[in-house]
XYZ file of C-alpha atoms in Angstrom:
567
model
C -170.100 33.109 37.606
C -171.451 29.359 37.093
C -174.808 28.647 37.056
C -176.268 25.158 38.661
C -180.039 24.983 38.304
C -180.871 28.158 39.670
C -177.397 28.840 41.976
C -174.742 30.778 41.576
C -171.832 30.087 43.269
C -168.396 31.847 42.500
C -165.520 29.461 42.561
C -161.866 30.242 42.905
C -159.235 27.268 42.955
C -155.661 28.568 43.807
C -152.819 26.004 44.672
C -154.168 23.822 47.979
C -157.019 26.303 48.638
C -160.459 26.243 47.341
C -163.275 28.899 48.487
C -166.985 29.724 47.984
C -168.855 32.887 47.995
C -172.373 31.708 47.867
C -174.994 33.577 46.377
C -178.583 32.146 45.928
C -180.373 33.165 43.302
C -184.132 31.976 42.109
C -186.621 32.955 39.330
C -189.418 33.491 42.329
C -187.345 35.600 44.280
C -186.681 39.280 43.592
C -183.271 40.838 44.087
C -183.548 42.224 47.715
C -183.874 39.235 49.235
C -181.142 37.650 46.988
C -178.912 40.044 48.422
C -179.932 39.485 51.835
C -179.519 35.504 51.685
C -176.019 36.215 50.149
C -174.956 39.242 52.646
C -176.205 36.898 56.192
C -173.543 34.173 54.578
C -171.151 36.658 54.258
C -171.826 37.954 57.761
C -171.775 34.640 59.534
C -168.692 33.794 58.085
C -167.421 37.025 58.808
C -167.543 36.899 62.601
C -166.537 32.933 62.490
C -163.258 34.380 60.624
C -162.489 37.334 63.410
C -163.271 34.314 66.104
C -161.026 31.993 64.133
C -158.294 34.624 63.738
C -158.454 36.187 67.189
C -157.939 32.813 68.704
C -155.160 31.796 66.537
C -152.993 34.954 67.623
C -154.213 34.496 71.450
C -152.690 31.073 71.190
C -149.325 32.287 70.237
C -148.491 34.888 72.983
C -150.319 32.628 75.226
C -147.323 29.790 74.177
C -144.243 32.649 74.488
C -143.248 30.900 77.632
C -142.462 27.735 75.894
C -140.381 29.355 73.470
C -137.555 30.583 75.268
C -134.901 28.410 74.026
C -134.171 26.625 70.550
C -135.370 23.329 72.041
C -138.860 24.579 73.587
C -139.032 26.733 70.424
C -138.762 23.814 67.534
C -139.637 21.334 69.900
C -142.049 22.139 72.350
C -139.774 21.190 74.774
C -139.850 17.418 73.988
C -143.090 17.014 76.117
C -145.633 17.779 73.973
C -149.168 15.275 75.021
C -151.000 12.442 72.611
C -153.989 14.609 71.931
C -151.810 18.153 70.786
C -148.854 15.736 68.862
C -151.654 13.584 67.089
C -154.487 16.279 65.958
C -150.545 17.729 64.830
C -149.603 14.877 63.197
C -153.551 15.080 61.393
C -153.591 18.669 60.179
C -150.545 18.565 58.998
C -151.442 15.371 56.413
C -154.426 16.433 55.445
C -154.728 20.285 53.773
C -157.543 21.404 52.137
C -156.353 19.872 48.784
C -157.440 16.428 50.059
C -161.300 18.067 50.578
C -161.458 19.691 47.092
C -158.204 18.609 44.723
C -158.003 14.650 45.509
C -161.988 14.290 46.843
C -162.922 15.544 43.822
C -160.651 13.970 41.298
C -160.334 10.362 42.738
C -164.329 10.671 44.367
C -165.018 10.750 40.160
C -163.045 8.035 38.876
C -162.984 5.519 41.277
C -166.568 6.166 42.959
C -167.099 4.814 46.485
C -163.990 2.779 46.350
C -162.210 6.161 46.502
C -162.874 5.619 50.742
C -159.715 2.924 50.555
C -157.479 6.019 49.771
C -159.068 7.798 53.267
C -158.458 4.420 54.662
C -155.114 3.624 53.956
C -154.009 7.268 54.881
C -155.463 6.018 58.482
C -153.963 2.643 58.411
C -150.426 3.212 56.850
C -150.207 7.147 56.961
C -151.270 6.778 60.445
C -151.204 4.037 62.435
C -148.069 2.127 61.041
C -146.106 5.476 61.060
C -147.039 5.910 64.725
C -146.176 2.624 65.945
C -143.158 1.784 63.352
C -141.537 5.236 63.822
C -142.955 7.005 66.563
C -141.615 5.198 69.806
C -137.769 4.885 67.643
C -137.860 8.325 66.347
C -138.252 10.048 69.871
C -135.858 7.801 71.506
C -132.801 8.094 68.416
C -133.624 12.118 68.536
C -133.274 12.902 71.990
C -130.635 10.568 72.211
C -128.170 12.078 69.205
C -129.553 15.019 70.220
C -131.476 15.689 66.776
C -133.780 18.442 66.117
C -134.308 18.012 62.988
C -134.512 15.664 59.684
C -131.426 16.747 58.190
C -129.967 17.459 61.397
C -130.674 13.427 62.075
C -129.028 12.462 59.364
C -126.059 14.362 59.808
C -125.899 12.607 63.852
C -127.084 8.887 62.629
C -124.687 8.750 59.973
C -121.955 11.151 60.702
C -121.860 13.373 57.661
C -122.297 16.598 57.838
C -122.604 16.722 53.779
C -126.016 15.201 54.236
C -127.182 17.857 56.636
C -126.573 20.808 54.135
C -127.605 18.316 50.996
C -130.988 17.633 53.024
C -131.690 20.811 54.055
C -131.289 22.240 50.556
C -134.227 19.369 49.830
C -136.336 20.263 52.320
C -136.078 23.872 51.109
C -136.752 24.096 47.666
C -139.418 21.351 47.722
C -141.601 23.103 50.588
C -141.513 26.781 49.553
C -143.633 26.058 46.306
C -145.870 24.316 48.632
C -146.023 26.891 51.103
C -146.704 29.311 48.478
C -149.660 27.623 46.963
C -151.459 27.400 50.438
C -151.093 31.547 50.673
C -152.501 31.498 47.025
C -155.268 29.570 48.084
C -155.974 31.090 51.363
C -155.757 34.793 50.049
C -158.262 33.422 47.394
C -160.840 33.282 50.373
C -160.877 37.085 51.002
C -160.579 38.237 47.381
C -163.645 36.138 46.820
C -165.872 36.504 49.149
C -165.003 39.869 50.579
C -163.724 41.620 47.284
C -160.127 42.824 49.293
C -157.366 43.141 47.518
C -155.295 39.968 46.281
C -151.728 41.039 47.539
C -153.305 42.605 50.555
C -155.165 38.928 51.281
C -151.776 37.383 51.454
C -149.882 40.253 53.563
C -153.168 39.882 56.139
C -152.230 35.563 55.726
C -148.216 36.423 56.394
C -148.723 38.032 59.275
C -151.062 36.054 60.695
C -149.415 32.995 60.399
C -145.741 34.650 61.502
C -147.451 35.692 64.651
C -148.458 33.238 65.977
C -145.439 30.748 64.852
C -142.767 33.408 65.509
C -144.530 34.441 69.066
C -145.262 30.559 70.220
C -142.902 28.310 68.200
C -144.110 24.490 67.799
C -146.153 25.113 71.386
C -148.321 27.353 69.412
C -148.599 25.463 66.281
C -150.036 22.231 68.012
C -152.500 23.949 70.008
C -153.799 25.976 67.262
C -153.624 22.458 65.049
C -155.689 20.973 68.059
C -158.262 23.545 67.558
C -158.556 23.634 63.586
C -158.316 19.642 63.930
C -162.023 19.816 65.920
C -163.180 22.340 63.012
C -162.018 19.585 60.341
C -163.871 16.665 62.300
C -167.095 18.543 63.048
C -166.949 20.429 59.213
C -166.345 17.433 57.501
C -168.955 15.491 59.645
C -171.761 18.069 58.934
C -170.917 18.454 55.302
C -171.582 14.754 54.561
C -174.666 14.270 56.554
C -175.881 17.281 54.451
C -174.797 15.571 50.822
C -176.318 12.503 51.753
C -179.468 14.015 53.240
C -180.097 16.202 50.025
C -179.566 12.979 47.960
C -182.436 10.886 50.349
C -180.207 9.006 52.734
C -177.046 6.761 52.265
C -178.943 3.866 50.865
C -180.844 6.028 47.777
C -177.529 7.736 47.600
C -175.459 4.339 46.816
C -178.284 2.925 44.925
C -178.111 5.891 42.499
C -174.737 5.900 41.985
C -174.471 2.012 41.229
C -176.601 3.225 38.450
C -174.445 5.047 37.003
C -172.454 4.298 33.352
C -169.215 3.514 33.747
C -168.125 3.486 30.262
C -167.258 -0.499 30.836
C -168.680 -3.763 30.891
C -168.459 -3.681 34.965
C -171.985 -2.087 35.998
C -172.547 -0.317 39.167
C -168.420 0.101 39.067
C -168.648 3.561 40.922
C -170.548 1.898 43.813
C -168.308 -1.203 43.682
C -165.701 -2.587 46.697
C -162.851 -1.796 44.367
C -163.893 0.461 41.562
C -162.977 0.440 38.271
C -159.660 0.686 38.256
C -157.787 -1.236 41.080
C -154.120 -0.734 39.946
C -154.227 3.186 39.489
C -156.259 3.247 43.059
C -153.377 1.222 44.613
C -150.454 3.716 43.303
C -153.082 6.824 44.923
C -153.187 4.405 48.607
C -149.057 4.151 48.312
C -147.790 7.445 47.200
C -150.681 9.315 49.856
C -150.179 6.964 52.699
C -146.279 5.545 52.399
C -144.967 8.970 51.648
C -145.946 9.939 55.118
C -143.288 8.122 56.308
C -140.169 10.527 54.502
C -142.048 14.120 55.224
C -140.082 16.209 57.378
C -143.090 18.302 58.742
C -144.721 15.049 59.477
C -141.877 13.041 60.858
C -140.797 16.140 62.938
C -144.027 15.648 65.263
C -142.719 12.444 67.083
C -139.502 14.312 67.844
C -141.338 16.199 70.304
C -144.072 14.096 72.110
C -143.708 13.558 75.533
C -143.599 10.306 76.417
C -144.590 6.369 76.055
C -147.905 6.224 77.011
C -148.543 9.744 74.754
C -147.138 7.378 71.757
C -149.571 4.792 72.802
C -152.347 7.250 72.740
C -151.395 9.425 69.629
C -151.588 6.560 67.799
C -155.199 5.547 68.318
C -156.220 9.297 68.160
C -154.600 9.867 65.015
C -156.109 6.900 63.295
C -159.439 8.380 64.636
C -158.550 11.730 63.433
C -157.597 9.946 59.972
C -159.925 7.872 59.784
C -162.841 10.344 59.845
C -161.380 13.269 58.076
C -159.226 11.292 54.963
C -162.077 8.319 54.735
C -164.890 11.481 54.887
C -163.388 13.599 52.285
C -163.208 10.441 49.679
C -166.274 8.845 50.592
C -167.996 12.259 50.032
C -165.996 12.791 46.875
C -167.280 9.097 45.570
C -170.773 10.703 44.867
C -169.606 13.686 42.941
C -171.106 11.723 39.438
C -174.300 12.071 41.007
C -174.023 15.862 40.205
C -172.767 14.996 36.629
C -175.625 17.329 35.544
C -174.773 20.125 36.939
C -170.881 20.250 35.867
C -170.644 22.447 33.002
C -169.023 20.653 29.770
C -165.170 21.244 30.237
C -165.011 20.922 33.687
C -161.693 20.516 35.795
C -161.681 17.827 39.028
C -161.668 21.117 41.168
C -165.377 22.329 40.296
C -166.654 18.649 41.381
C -166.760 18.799 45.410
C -168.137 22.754 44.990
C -170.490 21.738 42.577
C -172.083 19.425 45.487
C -171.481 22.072 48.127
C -172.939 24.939 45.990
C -176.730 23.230 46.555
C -176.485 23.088 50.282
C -177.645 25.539 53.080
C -175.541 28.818 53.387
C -174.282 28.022 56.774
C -173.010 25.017 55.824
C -171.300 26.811 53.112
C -169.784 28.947 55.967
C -168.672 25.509 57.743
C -166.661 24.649 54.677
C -165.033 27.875 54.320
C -163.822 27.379 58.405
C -162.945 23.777 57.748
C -160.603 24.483 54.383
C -159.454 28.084 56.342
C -158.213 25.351 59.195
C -156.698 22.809 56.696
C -154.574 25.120 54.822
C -153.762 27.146 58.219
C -152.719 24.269 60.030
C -150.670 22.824 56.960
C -149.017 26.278 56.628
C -147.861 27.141 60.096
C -146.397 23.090 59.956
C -144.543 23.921 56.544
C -142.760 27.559 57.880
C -141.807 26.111 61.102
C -140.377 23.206 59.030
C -138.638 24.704 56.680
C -137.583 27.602 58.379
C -136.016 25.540 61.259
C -134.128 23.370 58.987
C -132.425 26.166 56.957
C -131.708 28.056 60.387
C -130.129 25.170 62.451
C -128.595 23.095 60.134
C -127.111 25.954 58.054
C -127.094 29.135 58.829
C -126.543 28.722 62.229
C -123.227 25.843 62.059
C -121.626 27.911 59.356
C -122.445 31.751 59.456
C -123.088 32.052 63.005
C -120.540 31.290 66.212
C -120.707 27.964 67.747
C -120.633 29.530 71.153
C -123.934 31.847 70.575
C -126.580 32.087 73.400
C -130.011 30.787 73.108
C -131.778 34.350 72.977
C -129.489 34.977 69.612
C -130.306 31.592 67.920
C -133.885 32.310 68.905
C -133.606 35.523 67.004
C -131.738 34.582 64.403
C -134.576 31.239 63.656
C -137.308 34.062 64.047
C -135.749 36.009 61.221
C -135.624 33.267 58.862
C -139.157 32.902 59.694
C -139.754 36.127 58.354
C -137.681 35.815 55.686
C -139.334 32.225 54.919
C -142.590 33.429 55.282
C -141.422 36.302 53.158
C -140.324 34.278 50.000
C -143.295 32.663 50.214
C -145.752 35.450 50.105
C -143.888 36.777 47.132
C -143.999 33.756 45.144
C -147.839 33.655 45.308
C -148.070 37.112 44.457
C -145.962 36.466 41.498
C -147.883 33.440 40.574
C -151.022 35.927 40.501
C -149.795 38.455 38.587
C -147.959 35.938 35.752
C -150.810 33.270 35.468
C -148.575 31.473 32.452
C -146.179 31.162 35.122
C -147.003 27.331 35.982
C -143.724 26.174 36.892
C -144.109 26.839 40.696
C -147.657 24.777 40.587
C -145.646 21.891 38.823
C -143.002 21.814 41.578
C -145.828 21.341 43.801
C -146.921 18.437 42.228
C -143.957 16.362 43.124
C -142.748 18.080 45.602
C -144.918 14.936 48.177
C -142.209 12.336 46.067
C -139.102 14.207 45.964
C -139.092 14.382 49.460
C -140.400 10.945 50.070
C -138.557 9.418 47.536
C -135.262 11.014 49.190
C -135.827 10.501 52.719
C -138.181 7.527 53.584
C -136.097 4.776 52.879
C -132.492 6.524 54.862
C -134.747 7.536 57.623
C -136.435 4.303 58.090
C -133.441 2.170 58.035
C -131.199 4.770 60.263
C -133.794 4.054 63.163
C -133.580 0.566 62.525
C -130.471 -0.936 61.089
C -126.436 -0.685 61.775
C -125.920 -1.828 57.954
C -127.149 1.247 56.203
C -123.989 3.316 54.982
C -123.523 7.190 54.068
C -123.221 6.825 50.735
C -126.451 4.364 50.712
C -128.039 7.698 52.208
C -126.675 10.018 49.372
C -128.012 7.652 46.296
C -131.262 7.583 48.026
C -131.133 11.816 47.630
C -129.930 11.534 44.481
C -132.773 9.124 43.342
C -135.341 10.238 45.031
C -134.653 13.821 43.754
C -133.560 12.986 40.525
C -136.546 11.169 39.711
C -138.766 13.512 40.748
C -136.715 16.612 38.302
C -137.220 13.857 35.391
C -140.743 14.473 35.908
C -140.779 18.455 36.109
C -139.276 18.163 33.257
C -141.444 16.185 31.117
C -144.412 17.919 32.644
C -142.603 21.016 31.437
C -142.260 19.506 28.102
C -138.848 20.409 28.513
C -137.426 16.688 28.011
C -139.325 13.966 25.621
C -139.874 10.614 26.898
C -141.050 7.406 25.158
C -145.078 6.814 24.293
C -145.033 3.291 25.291
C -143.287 0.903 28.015
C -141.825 0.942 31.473
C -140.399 4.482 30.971
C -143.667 5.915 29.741
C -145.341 3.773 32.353
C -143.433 5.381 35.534
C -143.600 9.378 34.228
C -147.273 9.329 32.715
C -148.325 10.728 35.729
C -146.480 12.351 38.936
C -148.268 9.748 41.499
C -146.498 6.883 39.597
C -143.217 8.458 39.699
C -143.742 9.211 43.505
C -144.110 5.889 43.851
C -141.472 4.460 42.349
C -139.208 7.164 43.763
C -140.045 5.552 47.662
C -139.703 2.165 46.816
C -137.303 2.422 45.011
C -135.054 3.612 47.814
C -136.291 1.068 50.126
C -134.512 -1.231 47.588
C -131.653 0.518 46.440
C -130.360 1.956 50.257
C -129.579 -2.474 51.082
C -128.297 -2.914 48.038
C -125.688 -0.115 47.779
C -125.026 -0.296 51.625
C -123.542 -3.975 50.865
C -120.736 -2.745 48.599
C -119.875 0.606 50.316
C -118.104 1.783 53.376
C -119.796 1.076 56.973
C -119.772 3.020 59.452
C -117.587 2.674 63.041
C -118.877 -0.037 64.761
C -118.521 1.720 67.894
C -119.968 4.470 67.175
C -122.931 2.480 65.877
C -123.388 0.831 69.237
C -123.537 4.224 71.086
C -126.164 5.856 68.543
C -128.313 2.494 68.927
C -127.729 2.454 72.816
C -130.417 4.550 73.378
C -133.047 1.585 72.479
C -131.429 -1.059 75.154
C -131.075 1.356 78.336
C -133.132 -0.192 81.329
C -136.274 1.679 82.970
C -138.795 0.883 85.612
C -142.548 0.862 84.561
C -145.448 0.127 86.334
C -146.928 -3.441 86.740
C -149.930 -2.609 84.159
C -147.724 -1.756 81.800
C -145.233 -4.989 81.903
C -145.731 -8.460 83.476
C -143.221 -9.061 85.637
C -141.936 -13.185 84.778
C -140.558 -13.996 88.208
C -141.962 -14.236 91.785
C -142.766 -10.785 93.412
C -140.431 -10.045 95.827
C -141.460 -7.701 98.753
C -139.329 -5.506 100.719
């Protein structure tokens, strides 16, 4: 129990969730109505849950009838619409770590200017990824007949080595993420409604398995529709609320320019580029670039339906982006104007609940909905990821018979969501039970640049370029990977590095490394590519065929450059 001027709000922080139980308490109140104020919180949030929950399922065996094959199952069919594939695209990005974690942490050292980090995940996470790899990435796919990342990979460059490497990637750098999301979630219920841990996370399993093993992808975007509107309008009324109980933007910004920043640059926290510009540029790249290499974010343009959805998912993404990444840091810029109420050794985490801890209880309920619908949407993104990957491009090629109908591949990718889902759940119960057991939380701390490190750069260049070899492809994984393992280690103490120069420089902190690890493959995949084996012409010019085929359009959306010709 914390104490902030006369509230009492219990915190938990687990992994990428982060939950309130709100409990009011004042000297000029007595107990009984203490206990009311804290039980009608409890209660509204208690029927938003059921609401939440009951819809979420609904959704799923409404979607059975688009998963009846391995295509409509992990792909929706390849004609999913702009608003489902981008409010997809959004919830996946942008868990409830951003609102609490990374609001919090970058909100207090970089103020205001923290907002660049919401607005670059817009511009570059968002907008450049949509129209740099969205139109290319449908097209290759459907083409090579792709339904996956590694799966790509193996079809662009003809190696079926990089399939199984990739997919062993993909693997062990989502499950530790998927497990801290269950952590966090199951946090939720412990908290607030005193249930018991490991039962919390058997309730999330199931939940989440029903829906994604019932509906496939179908199911997934339409519930990440729905959770996306609870993000915008959650995020929307939690700011207007901070900035109403601190007397309106202007007073706001005014007191926080008057804040000490510990340098000779005053008002630095409400400055265009806070106080330190070269640590918030590294934040913008590895959040916003890294985008780019993510197999559960890539994966959404596999499936969207057509051109003019590409043309529309990219403006309502940016939208989406644009008001829930830019929200969450320009609320977290104002967390040192509650520098009085943190106690003295406070972690990042406590800053954004510290703010939220003053405001109304049903805005407190509002939060809980809009972090339940980050981490839910994040989660179901993750399992169907992951779980698709490890079924299709391995299980299924080597332990299963190429000839095997569609109802046994659906059954066998549904087990493996189980078993996925399974792993998971067991790993976060573990984590609770051992809490010197920090390995798995490291993992998930550069787990975002292992990934992006190892496939931004091949994936990039296999939509775009002919030159880009195999073995180009492998260094990237090996890079990408093996940077990332440098860094478990030394946050594991396990290796020693040097205090002082370019080494110390790119491993002092996992963001740095993460950045490093994607541009450096944008470099090295060229480089190596010049001095190693290409690929078969021919073959080249089929795979890249798919971008120079001829189709008819209407007149609005291409001048025609002759004279119209009737008849």
């Amino acid at each position: 129990m914390r104490w902030y001027h006369g509230i009492a709000s219990v915190l938990c922080f687990a992994g990428d969730g982060f939950f309130v139980c709100h409990v009011r308490h004042s000297p000029y109140k007595n107990g009984k109505e203490t206990i009311i104020m804290a039980t009608s919180a409890i209660i509204l949030t208690a029927i938003l849950l059921v609401c939440f929950f009951g819809l979420m399922i609904g959704v799923g065996v409404y979607c059975r009838r688009h998963a009846t094959d391995v295509n409509g199952f992990v792909l929706g069919g390849r004609s999913v619409g702009p608003w489902l594939t981008a409010f997809a695209f959004g919830t996946s990005y942008f868990s409830a770590v951003i609102f609490v974690g990374y609001a919090g942490q970058f909100g207090w050292n970089f103020g205001l200017a923290s907002t660049w980090i919401g607005l670059g995940n817009a511009f570059i996470g968002s907008l450049l990824a949509w129209s740099i790899l969205g139109r290319r990435t449908r097209l290759m796919t459907q083409h090579i007949g792709s339904k996956t990342m590694p799966d790509f990979f193996s079809k662009r460059f003809g190696s079926e080595k990089l399939k199984v490497a990739a997919s062993f990637i993909v693997f062990v750098f989502l499950i530790p993420y998927t497990a801290s999301l269950y952590n966090g979630l199951s946090s939720l219920f412990n908290i607030a409604f005193s249930v018991p841990y490991w039962l919390c996370i058997l309730v999330m399993a199931v939940l989440t398995g029903v829906y994604v093993i019932f509906g496939g992808y179908m199911a997934t975007a339409i519930n990440d529709f729905i959770q996306g509107v609870i993000m915008l309008g959650g995020i929307v009324a939690v700011i207007a609320a901070v900035l109403n109980a601190n007397g309106g933007l202007s007073e706001a910004i005014i007191k926080l320019s008057q804040v000490d920043s510990g340098t000779a640059f005053e008002g630095a926290y409400a400055s265009f580029l806070g106080p330190n510009p070269v640590f918030l540029l590294f934040v913008v790249l590895l959040t916003s670039l890294g985008t780019w290499g993510l197999p559960q974010m890539v994966g959404k343009f596999y499936s969207i339906k057509n051109e003019d959805a590409v043309r529309k998912g990219t403006i309502i993404s940016t939208v989406f982006a644009i008001v829930v990444a830019g929200g969450c840091y320009f609320l977290g810029g104002f967390g040192r104007l509650y520098a009085d109420l943190l106690p003295a050794n406070f972690g990042f985490d406590s800053i954004i609940p510290t703010m939220l801890s003053t405001l109304p209880d049903v805005i407190i309920a509002v939060v809980i909905m809009l972090v339940l619908a980050a981490s839910m949407s994040t989660l179901s993104s993750l399992v169907l990821t992951s779980a698709s990957t490890l079924t299709l491009d391995v299980i299924m090629p080597y332990f299963v018979k190429k000839n095997a109908t569609q109802k046994k591949s659906l059954f066998i990718m549904r087990i493996f969501i189980v078993f996925f889902i399974a792993v998971s759940a067991v790993i976060a119960i573990l984590k609770d039970m051992f809490p010197n057991f920090t390995f798995i939380a490291q993992m998930m701390g550069v787990s975002w640049g292992a990934l992006a490190g190892a496939f931004l750069a091949p994936f990039l260049y296999g939509l775009y370029s002919k030159k880009i070899t195999r073995a180009s492809v492998a260094v990237c994984f090996v890079y990408g990977v093996g940077l990332e393992v440098i860094q478990l280690l030394f946050m594991t103490k396990a290796i020693l590095l040097p205090e002082s120069g370019f080494i110390h420089f790119v491993f002092q902190n996992s963001l740095y490394s993460g950045v490093f690890a994607m541009l450096g493959g944008l470099i090295i995949a060229p480089i190596v590519s010049l001095f190693t084996k290409k690929q078969d012409p021919s073959e080249l010019d089929a795979i890249f065929s798919c971008y120079d085929k001829k189709v008819l359009v209407n007149a609005t959306d291409a001048l025609h450059s002759g004279e119209e010709v009737d008849g």
